[in-house]
Amino acid sequence: MSTRGSGPDDGRPPLSVLPFLRALVEAEGSDLHVKVGSPPRIRVNGRLRKLQAPELRAKDTEHMVHEVLRSDLVTQFEEANEADFAYAFADVGRFRVNAFRQRGSVGLVFRAVSIGATPLSALGLPEVVAPLSLEPRGLVLVTGPTGSGKTTTLAAMVDHINQNREVHVVTIEDPIEIVHEDKNAMINQREVHVDTSSFAAAMRAAMRQDPDVILIGEMRDIETVKAAISAAETGHFVMSTLHTVDSEETVTRIIDFFPPHEQRQVRLSLAGSLRGILCQRLIPQLEGDSRAVAMEVCINTGRVAEAIADAEKTSTIAQLVSEGGYYGMQTFDQHLTELFRNDVITLDAALASSSNPHDFIVELRRLGLVD
């Protein structure tokens, strides 16, 4: 795409979003950003790169939103000035779309949606993730900031179930980002605002759909958290996500959903139903433009369950994780040490992502990995 004038009266017709989505897919990027006054940009391996394209005008982004906005969302967008939905272009791909207004003009972000999950073995995750995904019951949480690969990890876990268990999987997502085809399992994927009104409503319905495995895209409210824990307690395997940075914060966040008078019982329920917490970050690799996953793994052993149940002991979870290598547990910094030792990431990248850079560098010196 060649750069052309982008003034308000340059005479060219409104631009379609389709060529930019093709560019995103061809570059194997994750997101397309379109904004008035700026060329479209795509995110590739975590970096936002400009496309060789004109600066977008208001009529360009207005045209783009009407290309993709479903008729049932037009009123919602006009009233709320934002909308979140999925859209598919034939021969290009499926995308999660967020449309919004900023400074009076339309902006859009498209997230590329995969058909089929990346296998667990190809993601470089700790070995314990595979058996954890095949737990017959209980709750597993995958956490981390936006863009840390939580959806990719959960999809890989669902795919592992799909290949190894003859079960019924129900996913509740907003929106569906990775489409699964039935293998050994039967998978029904429900999209909030399309197939169901809310996560909580879908969870209530799921209990009447004979599920063995339930995936909740995100636990956003107390009702959904209650339903997830209840399902895990009653013999289902439940997976979900939270935007938390480590295992201790994850436990605290779940407890804080509830009023004080309910927290003691929630602690006991969580201590009994939780199977593991996987907290992850993406780190630039030493070679190429790809990124490696650094993951804290917390397995709910007896001592961890005791720390969850007792508010005065919750602060010991980090120490229990650091000492739990026998059970497959590891801290972020322990995994970063392994990645650095194996020349997967640079020292600078490891330090930038470390939970405690000072202690991390001291440990590397103790191991003789740096001077």
Coordinates of C-alpha atoms in Angstrom, one line a residue:
M1 CA 0.0 0.0 0.0
S2 CA 1.5 3.3 -1.0
T3 CA 1.2 6.4 1.1
R4 CA -1.1 9.0 -0.3
G5 CA -2.5 12.3 1.0
S6 CA -4.8 12.0 4.0
G7 CA -6.3 15.4 4.3
P8 CA -10.0 15.8 4.7
D9 CA -10.5 16.9 1.1
D10 CA -8.0 14.7 -0.8
G11 CA -10.9 13.2 -2.8
R12 CA -10.1 9.5 -2.4
P13 CA -13.0 7.2 -1.4
P14 CA -13.2 5.8 2.1
L15 CA -10.7 3.0 2.8
S16 CA -11.8 -0.6 3.5
V17 CA -10.4 -2.4 6.5
L18 CA -10.0 -5.6 4.5
P19 CA -6.5 -4.9 3.0
F20 CA -5.1 -4.1 6.5
L21 CA -6.6 -7.3 7.9
R22 CA -4.9 -9.2 5.1
A23 CA -1.6 -7.5 6.0
L24 CA -2.1 -8.5 9.6
V25 CA -2.7 -12.2 8.7
E26 CA 0.2 -12.3 6.3
A27 CA 2.6 -10.8 8.9
E28 CA 1.2 -13.4 11.5
G29 CA 0.4 -10.5 13.8
S30 CA -2.0 -10.5 16.7
D31 CA -3.8 -7.1 16.4
L32 CA -4.7 -4.3 14.0
H33 CA -5.2 -0.8 15.3
V34 CA -7.0 1.8 13.2
K35 CA -7.2 5.5 14.3
V36 CA -8.0 8.8 12.7
G37 CA -4.8 10.8 12.0
S38 CA -2.5 7.8 12.0
P39 CA -1.6 5.0 9.6
P40 CA -3.0 1.6 10.6
R41 CA -0.7 -0.4 12.8
I42 CA -0.3 -4.1 13.4
R43 CA 1.1 -5.8 16.5
V44 CA 3.7 -8.5 15.7
N45 CA 5.4 -10.3 18.5
G46 CA 4.4 -7.6 20.9
R47 CA 5.6 -4.6 18.8
L48 CA 3.2 -2.2 17.2
R49 CA 4.4 -1.5 13.6
K50 CA 3.0 1.1 11.1
L51 CA 1.7 -0.2 7.8
Q52 CA 2.8 1.6 4.6
A53 CA -0.6 3.2 4.3
P54 CA -2.3 6.7 4.4
E55 CA -3.1 8.4 7.6
L56 CA -6.7 7.5 8.2
R57 CA -9.5 10.1 8.0
A58 CA -12.7 10.2 10.0
K59 CA -14.7 8.9 6.9
D60 CA -12.3 5.9 6.7
T61 CA -12.8 4.6 10.2
E62 CA -16.6 5.4 10.0
H63 CA -16.7 3.3 6.8
M64 CA -14.7 0.5 8.5
V65 CA -17.0 0.3 11.5
H66 CA -20.0 0.0 9.2
E67 CA -18.2 -2.8 7.3
V68 CA -18.1 -5.0 10.3
L69 CA -20.7 -3.8 12.8
R70 CA -23.6 -6.2 13.1
S71 CA -27.0 -4.7 12.6
D72 CA -28.1 -5.6 16.2
L73 CA -25.1 -3.6 17.6
V74 CA -25.7 -0.4 15.7
T75 CA -27.9 1.1 18.3
Q76 CA -25.7 -0.1 21.1
F77 CA -22.7 1.6 19.5
E78 CA -24.5 4.8 18.9
E79 CA -25.7 5.0 22.5
A80 CA -22.7 3.6 24.3
N81 CA -19.9 4.7 21.9
E82 CA -18.3 1.3 22.1
A83 CA -19.0 -2.3 21.1
D84 CA -17.2 -5.7 21.4
F85 CA -18.0 -8.4 18.9
A86 CA -16.5 -11.0 16.5
Y87 CA -16.4 -10.8 12.8
A88 CA -15.3 -13.1 10.0
F89 CA -14.1 -12.2 6.5
A90 CA -14.2 -15.1 3.9
D91 CA -10.7 -16.2 2.9
V92 CA -9.0 -13.8 5.4
G93 CA -10.0 -15.0 8.9
R94 CA -12.0 -14.4 12.0
F95 CA -11.4 -11.4 14.3
R96 CA -12.4 -10.1 17.7
V97 CA -13.4 -6.5 17.2
N98 CA -13.6 -3.6 19.7
A99 CA -15.1 -0.4 18.2
F100 CA -15.0 2.8 20.2
R101 CA -15.0 6.6 19.9
Q102 CA -12.1 8.7 20.9
R103 CA -12.0 12.5 20.5
G104 CA -15.2 12.2 18.6
S105 CA -14.0 9.8 15.9
V106 CA -14.2 6.1 15.5
G107 CA -11.3 3.8 16.4
L108 CA -11.1 0.0 16.0
V109 CA -8.9 -2.8 17.3
F110 CA -9.1 -6.2 15.6
R111 CA -7.6 -9.3 17.3
A112 CA -6.9 -12.2 15.0
V113 CA -8.8 -15.4 16.0
S114 CA -7.2 -18.7 15.3
I115 CA -8.9 -21.8 13.9
G116 CA -7.6 -24.6 16.0
A117 CA -5.3 -24.2 19.0
T118 CA -1.5 -24.4 19.2
P119 CA -0.5 -27.7 20.8
L120 CA 0.8 -27.5 24.4
S121 CA 4.1 -29.1 23.2
A122 CA 4.7 -26.2 20.9
L123 CA 4.2 -23.4 23.5
G124 CA 7.2 -24.2 25.6
L125 CA 5.1 -24.4 28.8
P126 CA 6.2 -26.3 32.0
E127 CA 5.6 -30.0 31.8
V128 CA 3.1 -29.9 34.7
V129 CA 0.6 -28.0 32.5
A130 CA -0.4 -31.1 30.5
P131 CA -1.4 -33.3 33.4
L132 CA -3.0 -30.3 35.1
S133 CA -5.3 -29.9 32.1
L134 CA -6.5 -33.5 32.4
E135 CA -7.7 -33.2 36.0
P136 CA -11.1 -34.8 36.3
R137 CA -12.5 -32.1 38.5
G138 CA -11.6 -28.8 40.3
L139 CA -10.5 -25.3 39.3
V140 CA -7.5 -24.2 37.3
L141 CA -6.8 -20.5 36.8
V142 CA -4.6 -18.9 34.1
T143 CA -3.6 -15.4 35.0
G144 CA -1.5 -12.5 33.7
P145 CA -1.8 -9.0 32.2
T146 CA -3.6 -8.3 28.9
G147 CA -1.6 -9.7 26.0
S148 CA 0.3 -12.3 28.0
G149 CA -1.1 -15.3 26.1
K150 CA -3.7 -16.5 28.6
T151 CA -6.2 -17.3 25.8
T152 CA -3.5 -19.3 23.9
T153 CA -2.6 -21.3 26.9
L154 CA -6.3 -22.1 27.8
A155 CA -7.0 -23.0 24.2
A156 CA -4.0 -25.4 24.2
M157 CA -5.3 -27.0 27.4
V158 CA -8.7 -27.4 25.8
D159 CA -7.0 -29.0 22.8
H160 CA -5.1 -31.4 25.0
I161 CA -8.4 -32.4 26.6
N162 CA -9.9 -32.7 23.2
Q163 CA -7.2 -35.2 22.1
N164 CA -7.2 -37.2 25.3
R165 CA -10.6 -37.4 26.9
E166 CA -14.1 -38.3 25.7
V167 CA -15.9 -35.5 27.5
H168 CA -18.3 -32.6 26.9
V169 CA -16.6 -29.3 27.0
V170 CA -18.6 -26.0 27.2
T171 CA -16.7 -22.8 26.7
I172 CA -18.2 -19.3 27.6
E173 CA -16.2 -16.6 25.9
D174 CA -16.4 -12.9 25.1
P175 CA -15.9 -13.2 22.2
I176 CA -14.7 -16.6 20.9
E177 CA -11.1 -16.2 19.9
I178 CA -10.0 -19.7 19.0
V179 CA -12.4 -22.1 17.3
H180 CA -12.1 -25.8 18.3
E181 CA -13.2 -28.8 16.2
D182 CA -14.4 -32.0 17.9
K183 CA -11.8 -34.7 18.3
N184 CA -12.3 -37.1 21.2
A185 CA -14.3 -34.5 23.0
M186 CA -17.5 -32.7 22.1
I187 CA -17.0 -28.9 22.4
N188 CA -19.7 -26.3 22.5
Q189 CA -18.5 -22.7 22.3
R190 CA -20.9 -20.0 23.5
E191 CA -20.2 -16.3 22.8
V192 CA -21.5 -13.7 25.3
H193 CA -23.9 -11.2 23.7
V194 CA -24.4 -13.6 20.7
D195 CA -25.3 -17.0 22.2
T196 CA -26.0 -15.9 25.8
S197 CA -26.6 -12.7 27.6
S198 CA -23.8 -12.9 30.2
F199 CA -21.1 -15.2 31.7
A200 CA -23.3 -15.7 34.8
A201 CA -26.4 -16.7 32.7
A202 CA -24.3 -19.1 30.6
M203 CA -22.9 -20.7 33.8
R204 CA -26.4 -21.2 35.1
A205 CA -27.4 -22.8 31.8
A206 CA -24.2 -24.9 31.5
M207 CA -25.1 -26.9 34.6
R208 CA -28.1 -28.2 32.7
Q209 CA -26.0 -29.1 29.6
D210 CA -24.2 -32.2 31.1
P211 CA -20.7 -30.7 31.0
D212 CA -17.6 -32.4 32.1
V213 CA -15.3 -29.4 31.4
I214 CA -16.3 -25.7 31.6
L215 CA -14.1 -22.9 30.3
I216 CA -15.0 -19.4 31.4
G217 CA -13.2 -16.7 29.4
E218 CA -12.9 -14.4 32.4
M219 CA -14.3 -14.3 35.9
R220 CA -15.6 -10.7 36.0
D221 CA -18.2 -10.7 38.8
I222 CA -19.1 -12.3 42.1
E223 CA -21.9 -14.4 40.5
T224 CA -19.6 -15.9 37.9
V225 CA -16.9 -16.6 40.6
K226 CA -19.5 -18.3 42.8
A227 CA -20.8 -20.4 39.9
A228 CA -17.2 -21.4 38.9
I229 CA -16.3 -22.5 42.4
S230 CA -19.6 -24.3 42.9
A231 CA -19.1 -26.2 39.6
A232 CA -15.6 -27.2 40.6
E233 CA -16.9 -28.4 43.9
T234 CA -19.6 -30.6 42.4
G235 CA -17.4 -32.7 40.1
H236 CA -16.7 -30.5 37.0
F237 CA -13.3 -29.4 35.7
V238 CA -13.4 -25.6 35.4
M239 CA -10.8 -23.3 33.8
S240 CA -10.8 -19.5 33.8
T241 CA -8.7 -16.4 33.8
L242 CA -8.0 -13.3 35.9
H243 CA -5.8 -10.3 35.4
T244 CA -3.5 -10.9 38.3
V245 CA 0.3 -11.1 38.4
D246 CA 1.0 -14.0 40.7
S247 CA -0.6 -16.8 42.7
E248 CA -0.9 -14.9 46.0
E249 CA -2.7 -12.0 44.3
T250 CA -4.9 -14.4 42.5
V251 CA -6.2 -15.9 45.7
T252 CA -6.6 -12.5 47.3
R253 CA -8.5 -11.2 44.2
I254 CA -11.0 -14.1 44.4
I255 CA -11.6 -13.6 48.1
D256 CA -12.1 -9.9 47.6
F257 CA -15.0 -10.5 45.2
F258 CA -17.0 -11.4 48.3
P259 CA -18.3 -9.4 51.3
P260 CA -16.4 -10.0 54.5
H261 CA -19.0 -12.2 56.1
E262 CA -18.7 -14.7 53.2
Q263 CA -14.9 -14.7 52.9
R264 CA -14.2 -17.5 55.4
Q265 CA -16.5 -19.9 53.6
V266 CA -15.1 -18.9 50.2
R267 CA -11.5 -19.5 51.4
L268 CA -12.5 -23.0 52.5
S269 CA -14.3 -23.7 49.2
L270 CA -11.4 -22.4 47.1
A271 CA -8.9 -24.4 49.2
G272 CA -10.9 -27.6 48.5
S273 CA -11.6 -27.0 44.8
L274 CA -8.5 -25.3 43.4
R275 CA -6.1 -27.5 41.5
G276 CA -3.6 -25.0 40.2
I277 CA -2.7 -21.4 39.2
L278 CA -0.7 -20.6 36.1
C279 CA 0.6 -17.0 36.0
Q280 CA 2.4 -16.0 32.8
R281 CA 4.3 -13.3 31.1
L282 CA 5.7 -13.1 27.5
I283 CA 9.4 -12.3 27.2
P284 CA 11.3 -11.4 24.0
Q285 CA 13.5 -14.3 22.9
L286 CA 17.2 -14.0 22.3
E287 CA 16.9 -14.9 18.6
G288 CA 14.2 -13.8 16.1
D289 CA 11.1 -11.8 16.9
S290 CA 9.2 -14.4 18.8
R291 CA 8.5 -14.4 22.6
A292 CA 8.9 -17.1 25.3
V293 CA 6.4 -17.8 28.1
A294 CA 7.7 -17.3 31.6
M295 CA 5.3 -18.9 34.0
E296 CA 4.7 -19.1 37.8
V297 CA 3.1 -22.5 38.6
C298 CA 1.3 -23.0 41.9
I299 CA -0.1 -26.5 42.6
N300 CA -2.7 -26.8 45.4
T301 CA -0.8 -29.1 47.8
G302 CA -1.9 -29.5 51.4
R303 CA 0.3 -26.7 52.5
V304 CA -1.0 -24.3 49.8
A305 CA -4.6 -25.3 50.6
E306 CA -3.9 -24.4 54.3
A307 CA -2.4 -21.0 53.2
I308 CA -5.6 -20.3 51.1
A309 CA -7.9 -21.3 53.9
D310 CA -6.1 -19.2 56.6
A311 CA -6.0 -15.5 55.9
E312 CA -2.9 -15.1 58.1
K313 CA -1.0 -17.7 56.0
T314 CA -1.9 -16.5 52.5
S315 CA 1.2 -14.3 52.4
T316 CA 3.3 -17.6 52.5
I317 CA 2.1 -18.8 49.1
A318 CA 5.0 -17.2 47.3
Q319 CA 7.5 -19.1 49.5
L320 CA 5.6 -22.4 49.1
V321 CA 5.7 -22.0 45.4
S322 CA 9.5 -21.3 45.5
E323 CA 10.0 -24.5 47.6
G324 CA 7.6 -26.7 45.6
G325 CA 9.7 -27.9 42.8
Y326 CA 9.0 -31.6 43.6
Y327 CA 5.3 -30.9 42.7
G328 CA 6.2 -29.0 39.5
M329 CA 5.9 -25.6 41.1
Q330 CA 8.1 -22.7 40.2
T331 CA 8.3 -18.9 40.6
F332 CA 8.6 -16.4 37.7
D333 CA 12.2 -15.8 38.7
Q334 CA 13.0 -19.5 38.8
H335 CA 11.6 -19.9 35.3
L336 CA 13.5 -16.8 34.1
T337 CA 16.7 -18.3 35.4
E338 CA 16.1 -21.5 33.4
L339 CA 15.3 -19.5 30.2
F340 CA 18.4 -17.4 30.7
R341 CA 20.6 -20.5 31.4
N342 CA 19.3 -22.1 28.2
D343 CA 20.0 -19.0 26.1
V344 CA 16.4 -18.4 25.3
I345 CA 16.2 -14.8 26.6
T346 CA 18.8 -12.1 27.3
L347 CA 19.8 -10.9 30.8
D348 CA 18.2 -7.5 30.1
A349 CA 14.9 -9.2 29.1
A350 CA 15.0 -11.4 32.2
L351 CA 15.7 -8.5 34.6
A352 CA 12.9 -6.4 33.0
S353 CA 10.4 -9.2 33.7
S354 CA 11.7 -10.3 37.1
S355 CA 9.5 -10.0 40.1
N356 CA 12.5 -9.0 42.2
P357 CA 15.4 -7.9 40.0
H358 CA 17.9 -7.5 42.9
D359 CA 17.3 -11.0 44.3
F360 CA 17.2 -12.4 40.8
I361 CA 20.7 -11.1 39.9
V362 CA 22.1 -12.3 43.2
E363 CA 20.8 -15.8 42.5
L364 CA 22.3 -15.7 39.0
R365 CA 25.7 -14.8 40.6
R366 CA 25.3 -17.6 43.1
L367 CA 24.8 -20.0 40.2
G368 CA 27.7 -18.6 38.3
L369 CA 25.6 -17.5 35.4
V370 CA 26.8 -13.9 35.6
D371 CA 29.8 -12.1 37.0

